[in-house]
Coordinates of C-alpha atoms in Angstrom, one line a residue:
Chain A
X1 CA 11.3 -54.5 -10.7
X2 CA 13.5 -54.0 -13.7
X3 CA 15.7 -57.3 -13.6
X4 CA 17.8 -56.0 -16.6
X5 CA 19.0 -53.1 -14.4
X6 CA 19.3 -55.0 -11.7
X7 CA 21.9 -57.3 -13.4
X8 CA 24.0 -55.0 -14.8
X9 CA 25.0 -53.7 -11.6
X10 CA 24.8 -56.5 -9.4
X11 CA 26.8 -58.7 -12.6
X12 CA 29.8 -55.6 -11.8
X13 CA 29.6 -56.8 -8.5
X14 CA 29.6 -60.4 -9.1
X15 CA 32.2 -60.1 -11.8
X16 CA 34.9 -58.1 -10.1
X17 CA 34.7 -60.5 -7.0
X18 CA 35.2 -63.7 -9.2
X19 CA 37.8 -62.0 -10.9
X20 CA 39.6 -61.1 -7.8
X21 CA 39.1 -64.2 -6.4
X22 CA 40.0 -66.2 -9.2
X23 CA 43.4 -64.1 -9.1
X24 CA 43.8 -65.1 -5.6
X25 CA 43.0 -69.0 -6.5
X26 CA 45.9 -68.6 -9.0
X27 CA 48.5 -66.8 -6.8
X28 CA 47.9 -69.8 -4.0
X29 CA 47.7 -73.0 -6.5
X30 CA 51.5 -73.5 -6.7
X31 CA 53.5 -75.0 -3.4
X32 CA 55.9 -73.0 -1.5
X33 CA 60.0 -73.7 -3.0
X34 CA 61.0 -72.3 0.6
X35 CA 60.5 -71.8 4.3
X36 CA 61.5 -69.1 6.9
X37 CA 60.5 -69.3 10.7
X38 CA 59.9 -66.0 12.0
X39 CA 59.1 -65.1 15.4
X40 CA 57.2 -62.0 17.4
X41 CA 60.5 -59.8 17.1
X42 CA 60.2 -59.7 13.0
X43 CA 56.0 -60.6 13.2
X44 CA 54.6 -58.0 15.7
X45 CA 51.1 -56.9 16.5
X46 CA 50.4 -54.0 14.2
X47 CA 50.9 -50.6 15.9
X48 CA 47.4 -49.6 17.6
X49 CA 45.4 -52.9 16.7
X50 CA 43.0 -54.0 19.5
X51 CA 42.6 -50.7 21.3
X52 CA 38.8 -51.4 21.3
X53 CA 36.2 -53.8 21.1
X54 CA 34.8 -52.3 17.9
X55 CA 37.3 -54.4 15.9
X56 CA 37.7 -57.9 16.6
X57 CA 40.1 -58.7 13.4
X58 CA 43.8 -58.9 13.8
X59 CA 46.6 -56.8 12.3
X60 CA 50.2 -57.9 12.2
X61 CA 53.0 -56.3 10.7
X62 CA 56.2 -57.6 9.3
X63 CA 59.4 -55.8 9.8
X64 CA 61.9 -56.7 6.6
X65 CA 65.4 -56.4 6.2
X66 CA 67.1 -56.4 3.1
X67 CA 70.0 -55.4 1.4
X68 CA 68.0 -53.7 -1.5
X69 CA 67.8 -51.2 1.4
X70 CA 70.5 -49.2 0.7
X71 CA 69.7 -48.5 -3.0
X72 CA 66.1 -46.8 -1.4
X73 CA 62.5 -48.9 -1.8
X74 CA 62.1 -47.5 -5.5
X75 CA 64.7 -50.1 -6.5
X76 CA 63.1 -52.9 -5.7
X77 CA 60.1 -52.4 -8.5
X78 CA 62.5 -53.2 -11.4
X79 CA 63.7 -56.3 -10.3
X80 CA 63.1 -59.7 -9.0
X81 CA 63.8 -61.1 -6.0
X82 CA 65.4 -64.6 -6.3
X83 CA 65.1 -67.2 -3.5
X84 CA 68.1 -66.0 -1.5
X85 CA 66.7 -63.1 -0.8
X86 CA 69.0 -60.8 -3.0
X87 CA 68.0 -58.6 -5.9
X88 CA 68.1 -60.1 -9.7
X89 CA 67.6 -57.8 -12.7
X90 CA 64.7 -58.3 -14.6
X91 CA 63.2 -57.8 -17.4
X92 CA 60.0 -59.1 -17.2
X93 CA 57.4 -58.3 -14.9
X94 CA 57.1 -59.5 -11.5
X95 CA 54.9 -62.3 -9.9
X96 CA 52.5 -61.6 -7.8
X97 CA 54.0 -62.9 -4.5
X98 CA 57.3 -61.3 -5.6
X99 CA 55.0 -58.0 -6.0
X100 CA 54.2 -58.3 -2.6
X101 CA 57.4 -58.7 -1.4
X102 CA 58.8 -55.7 -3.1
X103 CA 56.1 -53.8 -1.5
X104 CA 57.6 -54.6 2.1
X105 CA 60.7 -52.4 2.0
X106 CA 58.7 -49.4 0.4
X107 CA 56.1 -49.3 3.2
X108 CA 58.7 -51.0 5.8
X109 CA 55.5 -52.1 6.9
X110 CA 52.5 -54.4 6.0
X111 CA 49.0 -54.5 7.8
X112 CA 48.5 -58.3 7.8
X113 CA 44.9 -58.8 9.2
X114 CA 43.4 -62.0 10.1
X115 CA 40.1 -63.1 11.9
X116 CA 40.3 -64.3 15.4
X117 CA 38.3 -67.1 15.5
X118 CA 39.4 -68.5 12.5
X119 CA 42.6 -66.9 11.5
X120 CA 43.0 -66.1 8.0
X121 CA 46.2 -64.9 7.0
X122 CA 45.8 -62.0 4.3
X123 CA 49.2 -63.0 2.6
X124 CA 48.3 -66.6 2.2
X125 CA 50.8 -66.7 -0.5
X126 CA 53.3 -66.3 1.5
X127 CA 52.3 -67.5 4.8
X128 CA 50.6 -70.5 5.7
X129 CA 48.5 -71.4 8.9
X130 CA 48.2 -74.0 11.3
X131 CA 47.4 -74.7 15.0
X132 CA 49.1 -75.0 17.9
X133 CA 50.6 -78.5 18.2
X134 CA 50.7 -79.1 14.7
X135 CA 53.7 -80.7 13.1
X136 CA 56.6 -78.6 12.2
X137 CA 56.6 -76.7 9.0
X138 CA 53.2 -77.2 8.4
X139 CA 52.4 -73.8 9.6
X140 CA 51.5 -70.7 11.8
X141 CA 51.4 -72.2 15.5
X142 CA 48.4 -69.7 17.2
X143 CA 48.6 -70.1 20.8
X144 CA 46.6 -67.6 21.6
X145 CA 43.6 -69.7 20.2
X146 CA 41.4 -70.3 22.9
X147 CA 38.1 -69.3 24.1
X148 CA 39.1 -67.1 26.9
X149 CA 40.4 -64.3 24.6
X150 CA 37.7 -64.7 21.5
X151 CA 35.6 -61.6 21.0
X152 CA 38.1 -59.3 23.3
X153 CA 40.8 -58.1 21.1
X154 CA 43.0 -56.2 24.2
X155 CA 43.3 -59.4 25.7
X156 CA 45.3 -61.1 22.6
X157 CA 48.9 -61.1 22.7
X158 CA 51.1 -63.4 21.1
X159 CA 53.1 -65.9 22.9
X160 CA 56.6 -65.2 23.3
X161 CA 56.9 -69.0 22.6
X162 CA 54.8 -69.1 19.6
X163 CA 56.6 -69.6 16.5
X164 CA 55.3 -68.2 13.2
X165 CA 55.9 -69.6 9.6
X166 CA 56.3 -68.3 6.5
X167 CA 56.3 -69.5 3.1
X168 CA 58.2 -67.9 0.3
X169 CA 57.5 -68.7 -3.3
X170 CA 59.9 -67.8 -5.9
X171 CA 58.9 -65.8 -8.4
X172 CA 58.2 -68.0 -11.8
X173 CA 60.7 -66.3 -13.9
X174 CA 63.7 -65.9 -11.7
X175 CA 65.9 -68.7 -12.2
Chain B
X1 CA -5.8 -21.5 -22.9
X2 CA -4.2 -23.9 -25.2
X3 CA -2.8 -27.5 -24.3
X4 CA 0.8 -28.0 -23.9
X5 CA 1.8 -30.8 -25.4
X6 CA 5.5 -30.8 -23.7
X7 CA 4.8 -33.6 -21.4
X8 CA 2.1 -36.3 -22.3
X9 CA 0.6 -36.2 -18.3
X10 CA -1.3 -39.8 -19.3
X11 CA 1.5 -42.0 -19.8
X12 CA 3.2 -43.3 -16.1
X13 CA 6.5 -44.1 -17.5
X14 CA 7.6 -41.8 -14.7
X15 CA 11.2 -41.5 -15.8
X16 CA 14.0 -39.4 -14.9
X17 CA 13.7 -37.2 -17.9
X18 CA 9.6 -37.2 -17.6
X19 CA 10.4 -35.8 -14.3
X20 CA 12.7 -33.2 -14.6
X21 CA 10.2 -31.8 -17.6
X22 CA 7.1 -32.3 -15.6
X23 CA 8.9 -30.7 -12.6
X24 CA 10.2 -27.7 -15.1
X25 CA 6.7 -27.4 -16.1
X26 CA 5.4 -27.1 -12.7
X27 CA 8.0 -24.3 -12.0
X28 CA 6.5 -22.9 -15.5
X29 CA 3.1 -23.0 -14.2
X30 CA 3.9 -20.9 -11.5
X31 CA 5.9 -18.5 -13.0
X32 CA 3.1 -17.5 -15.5
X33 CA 0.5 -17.5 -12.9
X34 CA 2.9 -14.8 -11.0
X35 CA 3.3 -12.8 -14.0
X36 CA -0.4 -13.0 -15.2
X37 CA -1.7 -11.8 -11.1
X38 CA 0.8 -9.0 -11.8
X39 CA -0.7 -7.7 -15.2
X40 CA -3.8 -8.3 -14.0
X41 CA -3.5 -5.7 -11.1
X42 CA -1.6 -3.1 -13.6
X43 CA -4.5 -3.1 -15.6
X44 CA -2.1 -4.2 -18.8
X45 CA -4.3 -7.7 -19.3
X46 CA -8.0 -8.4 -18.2
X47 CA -9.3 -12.5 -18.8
X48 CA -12.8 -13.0 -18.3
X49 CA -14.4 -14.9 -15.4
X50 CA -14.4 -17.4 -17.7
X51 CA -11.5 -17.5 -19.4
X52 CA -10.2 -17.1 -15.7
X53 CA -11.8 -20.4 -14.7
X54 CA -10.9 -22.6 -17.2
X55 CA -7.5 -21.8 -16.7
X56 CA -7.4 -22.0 -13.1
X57 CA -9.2 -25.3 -13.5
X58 CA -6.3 -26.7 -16.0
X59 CA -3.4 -25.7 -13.8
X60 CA -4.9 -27.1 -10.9
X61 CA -5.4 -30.4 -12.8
X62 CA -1.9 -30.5 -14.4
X63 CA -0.3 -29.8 -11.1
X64 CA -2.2 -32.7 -9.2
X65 CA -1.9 -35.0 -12.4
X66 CA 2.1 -34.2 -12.3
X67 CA 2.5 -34.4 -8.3
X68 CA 0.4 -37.7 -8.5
X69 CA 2.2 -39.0 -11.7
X70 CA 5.8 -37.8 -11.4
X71 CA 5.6 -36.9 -7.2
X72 CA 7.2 -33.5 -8.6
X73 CA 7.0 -30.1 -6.1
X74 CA 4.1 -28.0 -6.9
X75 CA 4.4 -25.6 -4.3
X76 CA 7.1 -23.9 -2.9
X77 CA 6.6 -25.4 0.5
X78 CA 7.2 -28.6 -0.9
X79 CA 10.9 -27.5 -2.5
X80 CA 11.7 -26.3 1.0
X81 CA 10.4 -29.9 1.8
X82 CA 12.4 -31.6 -0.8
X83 CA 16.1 -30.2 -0.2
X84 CA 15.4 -30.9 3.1
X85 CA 15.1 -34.4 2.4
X86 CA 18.0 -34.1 0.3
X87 CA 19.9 -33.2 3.0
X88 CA 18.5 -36.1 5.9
X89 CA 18.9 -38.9 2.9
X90 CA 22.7 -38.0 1.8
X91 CA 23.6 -37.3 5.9
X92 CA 21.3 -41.2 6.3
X93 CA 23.3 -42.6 3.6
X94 CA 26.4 -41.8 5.4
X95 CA 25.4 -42.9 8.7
X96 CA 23.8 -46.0 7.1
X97 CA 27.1 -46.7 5.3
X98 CA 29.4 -46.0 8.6
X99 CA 27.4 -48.6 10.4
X100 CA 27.8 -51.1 8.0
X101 CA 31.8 -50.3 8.1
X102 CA 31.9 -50.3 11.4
X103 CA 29.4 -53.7 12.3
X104 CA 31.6 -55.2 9.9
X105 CA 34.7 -54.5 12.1
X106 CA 33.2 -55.6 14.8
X107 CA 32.0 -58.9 13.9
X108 CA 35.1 -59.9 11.5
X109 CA 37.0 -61.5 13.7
X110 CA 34.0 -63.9 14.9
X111 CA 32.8 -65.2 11.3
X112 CA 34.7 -67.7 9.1
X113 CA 36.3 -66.8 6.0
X114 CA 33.9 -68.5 3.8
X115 CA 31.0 -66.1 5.2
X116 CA 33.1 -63.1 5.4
X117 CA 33.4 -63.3 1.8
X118 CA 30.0 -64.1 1.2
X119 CA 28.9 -61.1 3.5
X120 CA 31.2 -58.7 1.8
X121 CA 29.7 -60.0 -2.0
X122 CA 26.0 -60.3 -1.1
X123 CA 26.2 -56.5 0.6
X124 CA 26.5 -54.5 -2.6
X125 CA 24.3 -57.0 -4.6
X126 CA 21.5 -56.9 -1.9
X127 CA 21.6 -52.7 -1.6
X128 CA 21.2 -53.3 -5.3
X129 CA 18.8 -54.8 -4.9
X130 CA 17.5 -52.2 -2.2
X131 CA 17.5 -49.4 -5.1
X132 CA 15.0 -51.1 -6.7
X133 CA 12.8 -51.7 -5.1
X134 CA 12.3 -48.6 -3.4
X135 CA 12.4 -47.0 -6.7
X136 CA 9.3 -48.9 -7.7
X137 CA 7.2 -48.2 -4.4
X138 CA 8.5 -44.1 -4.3
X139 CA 8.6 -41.8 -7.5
X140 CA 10.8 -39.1 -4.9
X141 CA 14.3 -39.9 -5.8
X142 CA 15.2 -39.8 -1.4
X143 CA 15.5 -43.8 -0.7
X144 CA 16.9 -45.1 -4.1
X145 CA 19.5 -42.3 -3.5
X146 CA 20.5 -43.6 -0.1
X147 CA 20.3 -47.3 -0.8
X148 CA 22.7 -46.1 -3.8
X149 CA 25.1 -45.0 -1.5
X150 CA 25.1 -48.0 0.8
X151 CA 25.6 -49.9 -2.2
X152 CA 28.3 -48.0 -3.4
X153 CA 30.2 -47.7 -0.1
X154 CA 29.6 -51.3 0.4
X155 CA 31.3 -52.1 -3.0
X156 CA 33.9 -49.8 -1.9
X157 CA 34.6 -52.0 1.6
X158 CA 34.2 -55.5 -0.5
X159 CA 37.2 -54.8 -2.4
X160 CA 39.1 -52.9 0.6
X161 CA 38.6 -56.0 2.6
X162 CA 39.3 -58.3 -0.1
X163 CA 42.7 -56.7 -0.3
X164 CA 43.1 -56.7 2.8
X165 CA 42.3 -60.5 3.6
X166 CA 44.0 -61.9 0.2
X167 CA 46.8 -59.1 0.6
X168 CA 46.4 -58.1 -3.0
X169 CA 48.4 -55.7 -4.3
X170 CA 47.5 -52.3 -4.1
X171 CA 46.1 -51.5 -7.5
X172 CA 44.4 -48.2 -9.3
X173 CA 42.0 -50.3 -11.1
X174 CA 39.9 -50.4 -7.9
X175 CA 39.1 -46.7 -8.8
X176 CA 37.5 -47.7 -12.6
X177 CA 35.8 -50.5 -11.0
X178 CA 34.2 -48.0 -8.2
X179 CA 33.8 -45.5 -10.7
X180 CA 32.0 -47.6 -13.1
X181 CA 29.7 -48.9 -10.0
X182 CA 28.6 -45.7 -9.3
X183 CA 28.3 -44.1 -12.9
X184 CA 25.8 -46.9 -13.5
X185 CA 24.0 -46.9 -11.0
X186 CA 23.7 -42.9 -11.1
X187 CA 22.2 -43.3 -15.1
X188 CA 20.2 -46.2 -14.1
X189 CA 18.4 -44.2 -11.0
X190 CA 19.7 -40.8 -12.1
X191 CA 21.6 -40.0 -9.2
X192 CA 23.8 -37.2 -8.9
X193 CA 25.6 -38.0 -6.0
X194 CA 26.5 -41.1 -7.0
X195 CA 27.1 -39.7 -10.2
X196 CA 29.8 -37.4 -8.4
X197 CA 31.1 -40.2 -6.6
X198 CA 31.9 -42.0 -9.7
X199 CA 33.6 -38.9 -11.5
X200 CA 36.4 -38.7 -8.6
X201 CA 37.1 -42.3 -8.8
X202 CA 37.1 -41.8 -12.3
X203 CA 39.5 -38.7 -11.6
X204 CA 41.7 -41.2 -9.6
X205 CA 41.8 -43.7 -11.3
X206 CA 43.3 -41.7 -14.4
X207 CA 45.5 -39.3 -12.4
X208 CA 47.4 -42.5 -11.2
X209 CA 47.6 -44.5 -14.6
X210 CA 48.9 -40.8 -15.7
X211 CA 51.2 -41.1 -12.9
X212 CA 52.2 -44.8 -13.5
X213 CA 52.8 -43.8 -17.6
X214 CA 55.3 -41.2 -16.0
X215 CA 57.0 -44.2 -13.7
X216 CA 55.8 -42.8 -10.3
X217 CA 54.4 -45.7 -8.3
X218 CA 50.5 -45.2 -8.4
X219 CA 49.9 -44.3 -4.7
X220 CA 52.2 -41.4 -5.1
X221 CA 49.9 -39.8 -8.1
X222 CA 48.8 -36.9 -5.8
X223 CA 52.4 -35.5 -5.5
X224 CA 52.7 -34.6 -9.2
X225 CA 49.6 -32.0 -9.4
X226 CA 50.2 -32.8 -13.6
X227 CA 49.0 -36.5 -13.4
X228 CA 45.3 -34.7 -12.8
X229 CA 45.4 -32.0 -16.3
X230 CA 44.7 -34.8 -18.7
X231 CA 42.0 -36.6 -16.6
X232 CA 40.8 -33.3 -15.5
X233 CA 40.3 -32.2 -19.1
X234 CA 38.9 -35.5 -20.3
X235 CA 36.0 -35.6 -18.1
X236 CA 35.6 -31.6 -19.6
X237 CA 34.9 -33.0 -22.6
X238 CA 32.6 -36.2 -21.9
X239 CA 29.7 -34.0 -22.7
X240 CA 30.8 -33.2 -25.9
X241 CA 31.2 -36.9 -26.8
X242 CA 28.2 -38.2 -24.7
X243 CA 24.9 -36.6 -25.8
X244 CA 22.8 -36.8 -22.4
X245 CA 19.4 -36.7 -24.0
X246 CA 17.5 -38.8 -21.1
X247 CA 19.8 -36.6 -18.5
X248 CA 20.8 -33.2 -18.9
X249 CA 21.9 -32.0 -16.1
X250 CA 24.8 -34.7 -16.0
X251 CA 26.8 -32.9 -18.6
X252 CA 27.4 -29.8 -16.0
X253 CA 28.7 -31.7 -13.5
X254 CA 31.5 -33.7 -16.1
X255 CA 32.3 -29.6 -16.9
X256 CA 32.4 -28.5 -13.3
X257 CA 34.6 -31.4 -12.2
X258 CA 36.6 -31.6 -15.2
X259 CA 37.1 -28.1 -15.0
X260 CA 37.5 -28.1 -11.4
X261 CA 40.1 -30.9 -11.5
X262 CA 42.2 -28.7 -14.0
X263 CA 42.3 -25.0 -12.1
X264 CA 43.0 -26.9 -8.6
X265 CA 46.2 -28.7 -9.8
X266 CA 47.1 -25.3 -11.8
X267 CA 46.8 -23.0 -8.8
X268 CA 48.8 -25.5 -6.7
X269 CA 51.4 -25.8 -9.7
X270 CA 51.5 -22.0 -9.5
X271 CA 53.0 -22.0 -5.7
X272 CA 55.0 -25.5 -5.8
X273 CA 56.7 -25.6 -9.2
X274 CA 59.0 -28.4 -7.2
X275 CA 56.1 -30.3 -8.3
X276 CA 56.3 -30.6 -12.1
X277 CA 57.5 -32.9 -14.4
X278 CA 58.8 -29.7 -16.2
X279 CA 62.5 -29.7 -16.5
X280 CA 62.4 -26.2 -15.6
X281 CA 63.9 -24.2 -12.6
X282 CA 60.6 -24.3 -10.0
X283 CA 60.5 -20.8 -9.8
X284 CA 60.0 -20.8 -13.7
X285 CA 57.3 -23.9 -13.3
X286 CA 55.3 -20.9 -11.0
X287 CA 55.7 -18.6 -13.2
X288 CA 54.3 -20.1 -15.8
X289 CA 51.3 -22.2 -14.4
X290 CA 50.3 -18.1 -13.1
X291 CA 49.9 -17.1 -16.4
X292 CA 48.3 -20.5 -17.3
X293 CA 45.9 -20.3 -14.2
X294 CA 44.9 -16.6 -15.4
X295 CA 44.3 -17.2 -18.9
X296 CA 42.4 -21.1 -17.9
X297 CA 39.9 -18.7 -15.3
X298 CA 39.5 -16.4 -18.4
X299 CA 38.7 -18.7 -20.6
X300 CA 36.3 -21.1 -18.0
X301 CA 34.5 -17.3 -17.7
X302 CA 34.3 -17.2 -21.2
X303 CA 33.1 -20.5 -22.0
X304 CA 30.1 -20.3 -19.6
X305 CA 29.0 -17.3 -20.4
X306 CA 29.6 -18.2 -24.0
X307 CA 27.4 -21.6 -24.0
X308 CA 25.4 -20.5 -20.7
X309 CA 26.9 -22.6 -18.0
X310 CA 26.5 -20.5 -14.6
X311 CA 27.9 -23.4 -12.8
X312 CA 31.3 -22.5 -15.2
X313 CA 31.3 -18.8 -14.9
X314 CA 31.3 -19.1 -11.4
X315 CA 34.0 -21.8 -11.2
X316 CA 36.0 -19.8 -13.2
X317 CA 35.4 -16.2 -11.4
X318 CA 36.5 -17.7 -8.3
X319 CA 39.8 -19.2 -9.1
X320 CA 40.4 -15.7 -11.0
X321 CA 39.8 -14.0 -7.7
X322 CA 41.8 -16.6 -6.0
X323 CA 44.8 -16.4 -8.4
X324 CA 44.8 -13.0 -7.9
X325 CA 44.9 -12.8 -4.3
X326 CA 47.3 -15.1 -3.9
X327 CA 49.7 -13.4 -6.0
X328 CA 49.0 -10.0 -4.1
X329 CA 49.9 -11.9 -0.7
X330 CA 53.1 -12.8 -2.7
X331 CA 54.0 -10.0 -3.9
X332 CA 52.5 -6.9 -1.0
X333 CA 52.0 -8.8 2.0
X334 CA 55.7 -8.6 3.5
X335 CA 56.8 -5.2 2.6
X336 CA 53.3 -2.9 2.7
X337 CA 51.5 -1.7 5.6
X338 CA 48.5 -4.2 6.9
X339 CA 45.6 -1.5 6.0
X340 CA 47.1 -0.6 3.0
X341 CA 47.4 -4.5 1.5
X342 CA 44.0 -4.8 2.6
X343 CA 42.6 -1.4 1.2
X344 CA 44.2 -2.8 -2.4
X345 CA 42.1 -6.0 -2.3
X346 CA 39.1 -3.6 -1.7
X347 CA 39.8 -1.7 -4.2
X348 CA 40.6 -4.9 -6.5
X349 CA 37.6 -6.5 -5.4
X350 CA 35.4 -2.8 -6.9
X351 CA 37.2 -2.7 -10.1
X352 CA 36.5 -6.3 -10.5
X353 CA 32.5 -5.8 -9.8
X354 CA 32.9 -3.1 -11.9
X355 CA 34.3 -5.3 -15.0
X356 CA 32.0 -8.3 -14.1
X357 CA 28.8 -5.5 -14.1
X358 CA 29.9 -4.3 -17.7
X359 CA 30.1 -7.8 -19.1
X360 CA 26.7 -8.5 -17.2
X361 CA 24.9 -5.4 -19.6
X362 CA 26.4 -6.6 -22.6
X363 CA 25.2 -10.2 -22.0
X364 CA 21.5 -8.4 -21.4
X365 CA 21.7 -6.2 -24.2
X366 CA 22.9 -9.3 -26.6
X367 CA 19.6 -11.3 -25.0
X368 CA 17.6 -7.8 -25.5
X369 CA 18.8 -7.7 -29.6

């Protein structure tokens, strides 16, 4: 076997995940400056998710309102957002989390997937977990955790009681 | 009967480049041994029983020294053979890689995230891995080829899901990294496929840092047909850059793609001038991407007739023909008769044999002098 070959390609591999993940690690190492509560009316199921039993992750979307709206979604790539939710010229480039969230009003909406038995919210960023019962503010409440719907994704609604929470992180340069 | 000293039939190193020569001189073999049964029975060339024999004798031996040494087709049973194996491994690769999409899908939601990353790392690496080995037990190129596209559609997924579990931004640099996967692996098994597969990412990956220069945002590259002329052109002239001694056949598919790339986004620039950056009126854009798409078909024509590229001259007959037709469904279809627009394309189509049969003698009588 010729091992030199070998780990030229697999060290791509190996590589671009670190540096992925690595960029990940950074984006999550600083704590939330502020909280919003959102419930299933802005945090649906995605359209279409769990039509089958082919696909046991979960999709979510996130329907966003902003006043940026009005000047159209390319706007919102030459500024920052702030942590009042309005629009701040900048300069400089964006943040990662504020990336994300001037990607929300140009697709209007985001595929957030997550595992089932272990949810795993893809924005971590921005959105951080927890289980049902847990204390306020510390997180996502899932009550649709339980054994009786793992493995059979038609079966998993979200409770009209269930409260979701989501982190937002101001951007490093907006003041 | 003299020894050809092209390939050196006692060293194994069983390259790519060994075995594309020992598999040209196969096709060699036969060729003479058709043309020598042919003179013999019109009497133009007699060999002696003897002469006869040893030269049966060393064919015979080359051909079993290079199908045991290079596993190259010495008969033409065995190309029939091989294409079809071409076929059954790319449609395997496919199937093999849906499966792996799709069992991934179904079991994501039942592992922790911990092993969904280490699932979604470990795949490529492993079918790495796969390549390999396979490559050391078989000299046919069939089951590295396949295990190359499982690991290249398995690299593809890794950083799909990634995104999708970390909710990275969307980024074109997912295209060079794809592209560079499969480029190496397709010079480190020589791999066309794969090889292919890395030239579009490539493609993309350029098309939308064009388009990101310009301010579009990346995802929207494919609306501005222009975004693809420079990367198009680029990959043209990779060849001329990058000398592929150990694989020559690479350099014709960075022309036809290139190439390729370059006419498409012309002939759509010649109906939907709405889509240029030109600050022109769009009817003036069409205009003038026609003439361009005329004179690019020319000139592809030219080129590989020029340097000997059939893969070229053909590329650049058909967008010709397609340029042209187009324009005469522009310009006739509406206001002449259905038999009559028809009976012009004929007749088109015989004046165009008729040009492409005149160059044809010239090129024979150039080879002749």
């Amino acid at each position: 076997m010729n091992w030199r070959r070998c780990l030229v390609s697999a060290g791509l591999v190996i590589l671009t995940n670190a540096f992925v993940l690595i960029g990940v690690a950074y984006n999550r190492a600083s704590e939330p400056e502020a909280e919003i509560t959102l419930t299933e009316r802005e945090l649906p199921l995605a359209y279409g998710a769990f039509q089958t039993d082919e696909n046991t992750e979960l999709a979510l979307r996130l329907h966003w309102q902003h006043p940026a709206h009005r000047f159209g979604p390319w706007v919102m790539f030459s500024h920052g957002l702030n942590s009042t939710g309005s629009i701040k010229p900048s300069s400089k480039p964006l943040g990662m989390t504020a990336r994300f969230l001037c990607l929300i009003p140009l697709l209007n909406s985001i595929m957030t997937r997550c595992c089932l038995a272990k949810p795993l919210w893809s924005w971590h960023t921005v959105v951080k977990r927890g289980h049902a019962g847990s204390k306020r503010g510390t997180g996502i409440k899932y009550s649709w955790l339980n054994k009786s719907t793992r493995g059979n994704g038609r079966n998993r609604t979200w409770s009209n009681s269930t409260m979701r929470t989501i982190s937002c992180r101001k951007p490093d340069h907006v003041s | 009967v003299g020894t050809d000293q092209t390939i050196d039939t006692g060293t194994a190193s069983g390259s790519a480049a060994d075995r594309n020569t020992a598999q040209l001189r196969v096709d060699r073999i036969h060729a003479f041994q058709a043309e020598l049964d042919q003179l013999q029975r019109d009497g133009l060339l007699a060999l002696s029983p003897e002469q006869q024999e040893r030269l049966t004798t060393h064919h015979t031996q080359l051909l079993r020294e290079f199908g045991h040494q290079f596993d190259v087709d010495t008969t033409a049973g065995q190309k029939q053979m091989s294409l079809g194996m071409r076929v059954v491994s790319f449609l395997g690769a496919l199937a093999l890689a849906a499966s792996v999409f799709l069992f991934f899908y179904r079991i994501w939601g039942l592992i922790s995230t911990p092993i969904q990353l280490l699932i979604l790392i470990c795949g490529p690496v492993l079918a790495v891995l796969a390549m390999e080995w396979t490559r050391k037990r078989e000299h046919s190129p069939y089951f590295t080829s396949l295990a190359g596209l499982v690991a290249f559609a398995a690299f593809v997924l890794d950083l799909a899901l990634l995104g999708g579990i970390f909710n990275i931004t969307p980024s074109p640099n997912a295209f060079l990294v794809w592209g560079a996967f499969a480029i190496l692996l397709a010079y480190t098994h020589d791999l066309r496929l794969l090889l292919v597969a890395g030239i579009l990412c490539l493609l993309a990956y350029l098309s939308a840092s064009i388009g990101t220069w310009r301010g579009v945002y990346w995802l929207s590259f494919g609306e501005r047909p222009e975004n693809f002329l420079p990367a198009g052109f680029l990959l043209f002239f990779v060849p001329a850059v990058i000398h592929h001694k150990d694989h020559p056949d690479f350099s014709g598919y960075y022309r036809l793609f290139g190439m390729l790339t370059v006419l498409l986004a012309v002939l759509i620039l010649s109906h939907w001038g709405r889509g240029s950056y030109l600050h022109l009126a769009a009817k003036d854009v069409e205009t003038l991407y026609q003439l361009l798409g005329f004179a690019l078909a020319g000139l592809t024509i030219w080129i590989g007739a020029r340097w000997g590229w059939p893969a070229l001259t053909n590329l650049g007959s058909t967008f010709f023909v397609i340029d042209l037709y187009t324009k005469f469904y522009d310009w006739w279809w509406d206001w002449m008769p259905k038999y009559l627009f028809f009976l012009t394309l004929g007749l088109v189509a015989i004046l165009l044999l008729m040009v492409f049969k005149r160059l044809r003698s010239q090129l024979i009588q150039e080879c002749l002098a």
